[in-house]
């Protein structure tokens, strides 16, 4: 939350005490960093995370629209590539003063190089499900050596929605459709996270 950002630089501050009641603080690292920056007459800001923007951006691209602020449009984050990728798929992207307005439009499959943004791989599989034609995601091999084999996990679970997804060691290929549903026709139910919180997040996009 925006109102909690400054608390990150407070000594031993913890924002989610209820979830982490056994530990009393986050330490001194950020507090020391803040002090050193200020001693040298510098300034600091905390910019939004483009890997998290990707979830909301894909949701908007397939479901409606969404405005996302708190972003640095000149950021050097590798996952900032999500903006270019959403545009490449056909979503409407409107830059704002500190973020983006993303709107659903006709989506078409495309070819994505994942070399510099591997963490976008799973959410792009979800996007590819809803893009007409073929989506090819290459240089994706690093996803196989995360907390789980994320390529195998996405293949296994997205097929339960009727997704036509295949892969080899380094490339994911998806034949997109307009709509997806579980094989029994029921949009309800739950999917396992493959004991990988990096995978669990992606299943919430089409919930």
mmCIF file of C-alpha atoms in Angstrom:
data_model
loop_
_atom_site.group_PDB
_atom_site.id
_atom_site.type_symbol
_atom_site.label_atom_id
_atom_site.label_comp_id
_atom_site.label_asym_id
_atom_site.label_seq_id
_atom_site.Cartn_x
_atom_site.Cartn_y
_atom_site.Cartn_z
ATOM 1 C CA UNK A 1 0.000 0.000 0.000
ATOM 2 C CA UNK A 2 1.222 3.485 -0.825
ATOM 3 C CA UNK A 3 0.698 4.692 2.732
ATOM 4 C CA UNK A 4 3.121 2.037 4.011
ATOM 5 C CA UNK A 5 6.058 2.818 1.716
ATOM 6 C CA UNK A 6 7.872 5.083 4.180
ATOM 7 C CA UNK A 7 7.530 2.447 6.892
ATOM 8 C CA UNK A 8 9.885 0.232 4.899
ATOM 9 C CA UNK A 9 12.734 2.504 5.995
ATOM 10 C CA UNK A 10 11.856 2.388 9.699
ATOM 11 C CA UNK A 11 14.114 0.303 11.938
ATOM 12 C CA UNK A 12 12.661 -3.124 12.700
ATOM 13 C CA UNK A 13 9.310 -2.240 11.140
ATOM 14 C CA UNK A 14 7.056 -5.047 9.951
ATOM 15 C CA UNK A 15 3.987 -4.327 7.845
ATOM 16 C CA UNK A 16 2.159 -7.674 8.077
ATOM 17 C CA UNK A 17 2.481 -8.489 11.785
ATOM 18 C CA UNK A 18 -0.449 -10.901 11.788
ATOM 19 C CA UNK A 19 1.168 -13.125 9.170
ATOM 20 C CA UNK A 20 4.649 -12.914 10.674
ATOM 21 C CA UNK A 21 4.045 -12.657 14.405
ATOM 22 C CA UNK A 22 7.011 -14.875 15.275
ATOM 23 C CA UNK A 23 9.493 -12.344 13.860
ATOM 24 C CA UNK A 24 9.725 -8.863 15.270
ATOM 25 C CA UNK A 25 11.041 -6.764 12.408
ATOM 26 C CA UNK A 26 12.668 -6.504 9.025
ATOM 27 C CA UNK A 27 16.085 -5.449 10.334
ATOM 28 C CA UNK A 28 18.238 -2.425 9.599
ATOM 29 C CA UNK A 29 19.220 -2.784 5.945
ATOM 30 C CA UNK A 30 16.796 -0.289 4.405
ATOM 31 C CA UNK A 31 17.108 2.117 7.339
ATOM 32 C CA UNK A 32 20.899 2.187 6.905
ATOM 33 C CA UNK A 33 20.559 2.646 3.147
ATOM 34 C CA UNK A 34 18.226 5.613 3.688
ATOM 35 C CA UNK A 35 20.641 7.218 6.160
ATOM 36 C CA UNK A 36 23.632 6.812 3.824
ATOM 37 C CA UNK A 37 21.756 8.278 0.858
ATOM 38 C CA UNK A 38 20.649 11.286 2.890
ATOM 39 C CA UNK A 39 24.156 11.802 4.334
ATOM 40 C CA UNK A 40 25.450 12.236 0.778
ATOM 41 C CA UNK A 41 22.687 14.681 -0.129
ATOM 42 C CA UNK A 42 20.852 12.153 -2.238
ATOM 43 C CA UNK A 43 17.196 11.235 -2.624
ATOM 44 C CA UNK A 44 15.376 7.962 -3.092
ATOM 45 C CA UNK A 45 12.063 6.649 -4.350
ATOM 46 C CA UNK A 46 10.440 3.225 -4.501
ATOM 47 C CA UNK A 47 9.086 2.535 -7.956
ATOM 48 C CA UNK A 48 6.351 0.081 -8.785
ATOM 49 C CA UNK A 49 7.252 -3.487 -9.758
ATOM 50 C CA UNK A 50 6.649 -4.298 -13.426
ATOM 51 C CA UNK A 51 6.487 -8.036 -12.727
ATOM 52 C CA UNK A 52 3.447 -7.325 -10.528
ATOM 53 C CA UNK A 53 2.000 -4.915 -13.076
ATOM 54 C CA UNK A 54 1.996 -7.852 -15.496
ATOM 55 C CA UNK A 55 -0.828 -9.598 -13.599
ATOM 56 C CA UNK A 56 -3.121 -6.560 -13.729
ATOM 57 C CA UNK A 57 -2.065 -5.732 -17.274
ATOM 58 C CA UNK A 58 -2.915 -9.192 -18.581
ATOM 59 C CA UNK A 59 -6.193 -9.184 -16.648
ATOM 60 C CA UNK A 60 -7.119 -5.874 -18.297
ATOM 61 C CA UNK A 61 -6.061 -7.092 -21.742
ATOM 62 C CA UNK A 62 -8.373 -10.106 -21.564
ATOM 63 C CA UNK A 63 -11.204 -8.778 -19.395
ATOM 64 C CA UNK A 64 -11.704 -4.998 -19.561
ATOM 65 C CA UNK A 65 -9.509 -2.129 -18.458
ATOM 66 C CA UNK A 66 -7.245 -1.093 -15.622
ATOM 67 C CA UNK A 67 -5.260 1.993 -14.586
ATOM 68 C CA UNK A 68 -1.983 1.298 -12.795
ATOM 69 C CA UNK A 69 0.020 4.063 -11.130
ATOM 70 C CA UNK A 70 3.177 4.301 -9.042
ATOM 71 C CA UNK A 71 5.304 3.217 -12.006
ATOM 72 C CA UNK A 72 8.501 4.731 -13.355
ATOM 73 C CA UNK A 73 8.029 4.983 -17.111
ATOM 74 C CA UNK A 74 11.820 5.268 -17.511
ATOM 75 C CA UNK A 75 12.544 2.229 -15.329
ATOM 76 C CA UNK A 76 15.412 -0.145 -16.111
ATOM 77 C CA UNK A 77 13.523 -3.168 -14.775
ATOM 78 C CA UNK A 78 13.766 -6.097 -17.174
ATOM 79 C CA UNK A 79 10.089 -6.930 -16.694
ATOM 80 C CA UNK A 80 9.125 -3.489 -18.040
ATOM 81 C CA UNK A 81 9.093 -5.418 -21.318
ATOM 82 C CA UNK A 82 5.521 -6.425 -20.379
ATOM 83 C CA UNK A 83 4.306 -3.056 -21.732
ATOM 84 C CA UNK A 84 5.818 -3.707 -25.156
ATOM 85 C CA UNK A 85 4.542 -7.282 -25.107
ATOM 86 C CA UNK A 86 0.966 -6.286 -24.243
ATOM 87 C CA UNK A 87 1.072 -3.789 -27.082
ATOM 88 C CA UNK A 88 2.441 -6.449 -29.412
ATOM 89 C CA UNK A 89 -0.494 -8.749 -28.549
ATOM 90 C CA UNK A 90 -2.899 -5.937 -29.395
ATOM 91 C CA UNK A 91 -3.929 -4.495 -26.026
ATOM 92 C CA UNK A 92 -4.400 -0.725 -25.895
ATOM 93 C CA UNK A 93 -1.734 0.977 -23.772
ATOM 94 C CA UNK A 94 -2.120 4.610 -22.728
ATOM 95 C CA UNK A 95 0.892 6.040 -20.829
ATOM 96 C CA UNK A 96 -0.036 8.183 -17.820
ATOM 97 C CA UNK A 97 2.157 10.584 -15.851
ATOM 98 C CA UNK A 98 3.171 7.809 -13.442
ATOM 99 C CA UNK A 99 1.695 4.656 -14.902
ATOM 100 C CA UNK A 100 -0.489 3.169 -17.622
ATOM 101 C CA UNK A 101 -4.106 2.675 -18.595
ATOM 102 C CA UNK A 102 -4.510 -0.744 -20.221
ATOM 103 C CA UNK A 103 -7.645 -1.691 -22.142
ATOM 104 C CA UNK A 104 -8.896 -4.904 -23.705
ATOM 105 C CA UNK A 105 -8.843 -5.143 -27.489
ATOM 106 C CA UNK A 106 -8.684 -7.881 -30.103
ATOM 107 C CA UNK A 107 -5.670 -10.003 -29.146
ATOM 108 C CA UNK A 108 -3.511 -11.883 -31.638
ATOM 109 C CA UNK A 109 -0.760 -14.379 -30.954
ATOM 110 C CA UNK A 110 2.830 -13.306 -31.431
ATOM 111 C CA UNK A 111 6.425 -14.373 -30.829
ATOM 112 C CA UNK A 112 8.046 -13.418 -27.509
ATOM 113 C CA UNK A 113 11.727 -13.549 -26.538
ATOM 114 C CA UNK A 114 11.854 -14.360 -22.805
ATOM 115 C CA UNK A 115 15.645 -14.108 -22.449
ATOM 116 C CA UNK A 116 15.627 -10.897 -20.375
ATOM 117 C CA UNK A 117 12.285 -11.339 -18.592
ATOM 118 C CA UNK A 118 11.855 -15.018 -17.642
ATOM 119 C CA UNK A 119 9.522 -14.270 -14.736
ATOM 120 C CA UNK A 120 6.923 -13.052 -17.233
ATOM 121 C CA UNK A 121 6.729 -16.501 -18.814
ATOM 122 C CA UNK A 122 3.810 -18.010 -16.884
ATOM 123 C CA UNK A 123 1.552 -14.951 -17.079
ATOM 124 C CA UNK A 124 2.280 -14.695 -20.809
ATOM 125 C CA UNK A 125 1.035 -18.275 -21.166
ATOM 126 C CA UNK A 126 -2.282 -17.056 -19.754
ATOM 127 C CA UNK A 127 -2.292 -14.145 -22.196
ATOM 128 C CA UNK A 128 -1.500 -16.484 -25.073
ATOM 129 C CA UNK A 129 -4.564 -18.581 -24.195
ATOM 130 C CA UNK A 130 -6.817 -15.673 -25.164
ATOM 131 C CA UNK A 131 -4.925 -14.450 -28.228
ATOM 132 C CA UNK A 132 -6.121 -15.726 -31.595
ATOM 133 C CA UNK A 133 -3.562 -17.763 -33.481
ATOM 134 C CA UNK A 134 -0.169 -18.986 -32.379
ATOM 135 C CA UNK A 135 1.890 -17.573 -29.540
ATOM 136 C CA UNK A 136 5.493 -18.751 -29.403
ATOM 137 C CA UNK A 137 7.555 -17.979 -26.282
ATOM 138 C CA UNK A 138 11.229 -18.814 -26.771
ATOM 139 C CA UNK A 139 14.357 -18.620 -24.607
ATOM 140 C CA UNK A 140 12.104 -19.946 -21.837
ATOM 141 C CA UNK A 141 14.337 -22.774 -20.622
ATOM 142 C CA UNK A 142 15.211 -21.018 -17.337
ATOM 143 C CA UNK A 143 11.618 -21.565 -16.219
ATOM 144 C CA UNK A 144 12.371 -25.259 -15.881
ATOM 145 C CA UNK A 145 14.887 -24.660 -13.074
ATOM 146 C CA UNK A 146 12.844 -22.366 -10.817
ATOM 147 C CA UNK A 147 11.217 -23.584 -7.564
ATOM 148 C CA UNK A 148 9.353 -25.949 -9.858
ATOM 149 C CA UNK A 149 9.447 -26.707 -13.564
ATOM 150 C CA UNK A 150 7.178 -23.780 -14.393
ATOM 151 C CA UNK A 151 6.764 -24.778 -18.023
ATOM 152 C CA UNK A 152 5.528 -28.243 -17.073
ATOM 153 C CA UNK A 153 3.327 -26.741 -14.354
ATOM 154 C CA UNK A 154 1.674 -24.265 -16.720
ATOM 155 C CA UNK A 155 1.165 -26.932 -19.367
ATOM 156 C CA UNK A 156 -0.457 -29.287 -16.880
ATOM 157 C CA UNK A 157 -2.800 -26.780 -15.315
ATOM 158 C CA UNK A 158 -3.734 -24.635 -18.325
ATOM 159 C CA UNK A 159 -4.776 -27.747 -20.222
ATOM 160 C CA UNK A 160 -7.533 -28.101 -17.616
ATOM 161 C CA UNK A 161 -8.997 -24.941 -19.160
ATOM 162 C CA UNK A 162 -8.842 -26.461 -22.639
ATOM 163 C CA UNK A 163 -5.650 -24.627 -23.554
ATOM 164 C CA UNK A 164 -3.705 -26.041 -26.505
ATOM 165 C CA UNK A 165 -0.172 -25.690 -25.116
ATOM 166 C CA UNK A 166 2.992 -27.611 -25.962
ATOM 167 C CA UNK A 167 6.679 -27.138 -25.308
ATOM 168 C CA UNK A 168 10.169 -28.375 -25.903
ATOM 169 C CA UNK A 169 13.160 -27.660 -23.697
ATOM 170 C CA UNK A 170 13.292 -23.962 -24.532
ATOM 171 C CA UNK A 171 10.074 -22.918 -26.300
ATOM 172 C CA UNK A 172 6.385 -22.775 -25.341
ATOM 173 C CA UNK A 173 3.767 -22.825 -28.109
ATOM 174 C CA UNK A 174 0.123 -21.908 -27.508
ATOM 175 C CA UNK A 175 -2.811 -22.013 -29.926
ATOM 176 C CA UNK A 176 -5.105 -19.336 -28.548
ATOM 177 C CA UNK A 177 -8.895 -19.213 -28.299
ATOM 178 C CA UNK A 178 -11.433 -16.552 -27.350
ATOM 179 C CA UNK A 179 -12.699 -18.377 -24.269
ATOM 180 C CA UNK A 180 -11.430 -21.045 -21.897
ATOM 181 C CA UNK A 181 -13.124 -23.260 -19.327
ATOM 182 C CA UNK A 182 -12.355 -26.311 -17.228
ATOM 183 C CA UNK A 183 -12.791 -29.559 -19.131
ATOM 184 C CA UNK A 184 -16.015 -30.363 -17.262
ATOM 185 C CA UNK A 185 -17.451 -26.993 -18.308
ATOM 186 C CA UNK A 186 -17.405 -25.654 -14.763
ATOM 187 C CA UNK A 187 -15.600 -22.355 -14.275
ATOM 188 C CA UNK A 188 -15.302 -23.077 -10.558
ATOM 189 C CA UNK A 189 -12.783 -25.259 -8.789
ATOM 190 C CA UNK A 190 -9.162 -24.792 -7.794
ATOM 191 C CA UNK A 191 -5.751 -25.597 -9.192
ATOM 192 C CA UNK A 192 -2.624 -26.686 -7.314
ATOM 193 C CA UNK A 193 0.326 -24.311 -7.157
ATOM 194 C CA UNK A 194 2.990 -27.005 -7.696
ATOM 195 C CA UNK A 195 4.395 -25.927 -4.292
ATOM 196 C CA UNK A 196 5.690 -22.793 -6.006
ATOM 197 C CA UNK A 197 4.282 -19.423 -4.978
ATOM 198 C CA UNK A 198 5.635 -18.004 -8.230
ATOM 199 C CA UNK A 199 3.139 -20.248 -10.032
ATOM 200 C CA UNK A 200 0.208 -19.828 -7.638
ATOM 201 C CA UNK A 201 -0.124 -16.136 -8.549
ATOM 202 C CA UNK A 202 -0.792 -16.836 -12.222
ATOM 203 C CA UNK A 203 -3.880 -18.955 -11.595
ATOM 204 C CA UNK A 204 -5.681 -16.019 -10.005
ATOM 205 C CA UNK A 205 -5.705 -13.950 -13.206
ATOM 206 C CA UNK A 206 -8.693 -15.683 -14.767
ATOM 207 C CA UNK A 207 -10.483 -16.407 -11.472
#
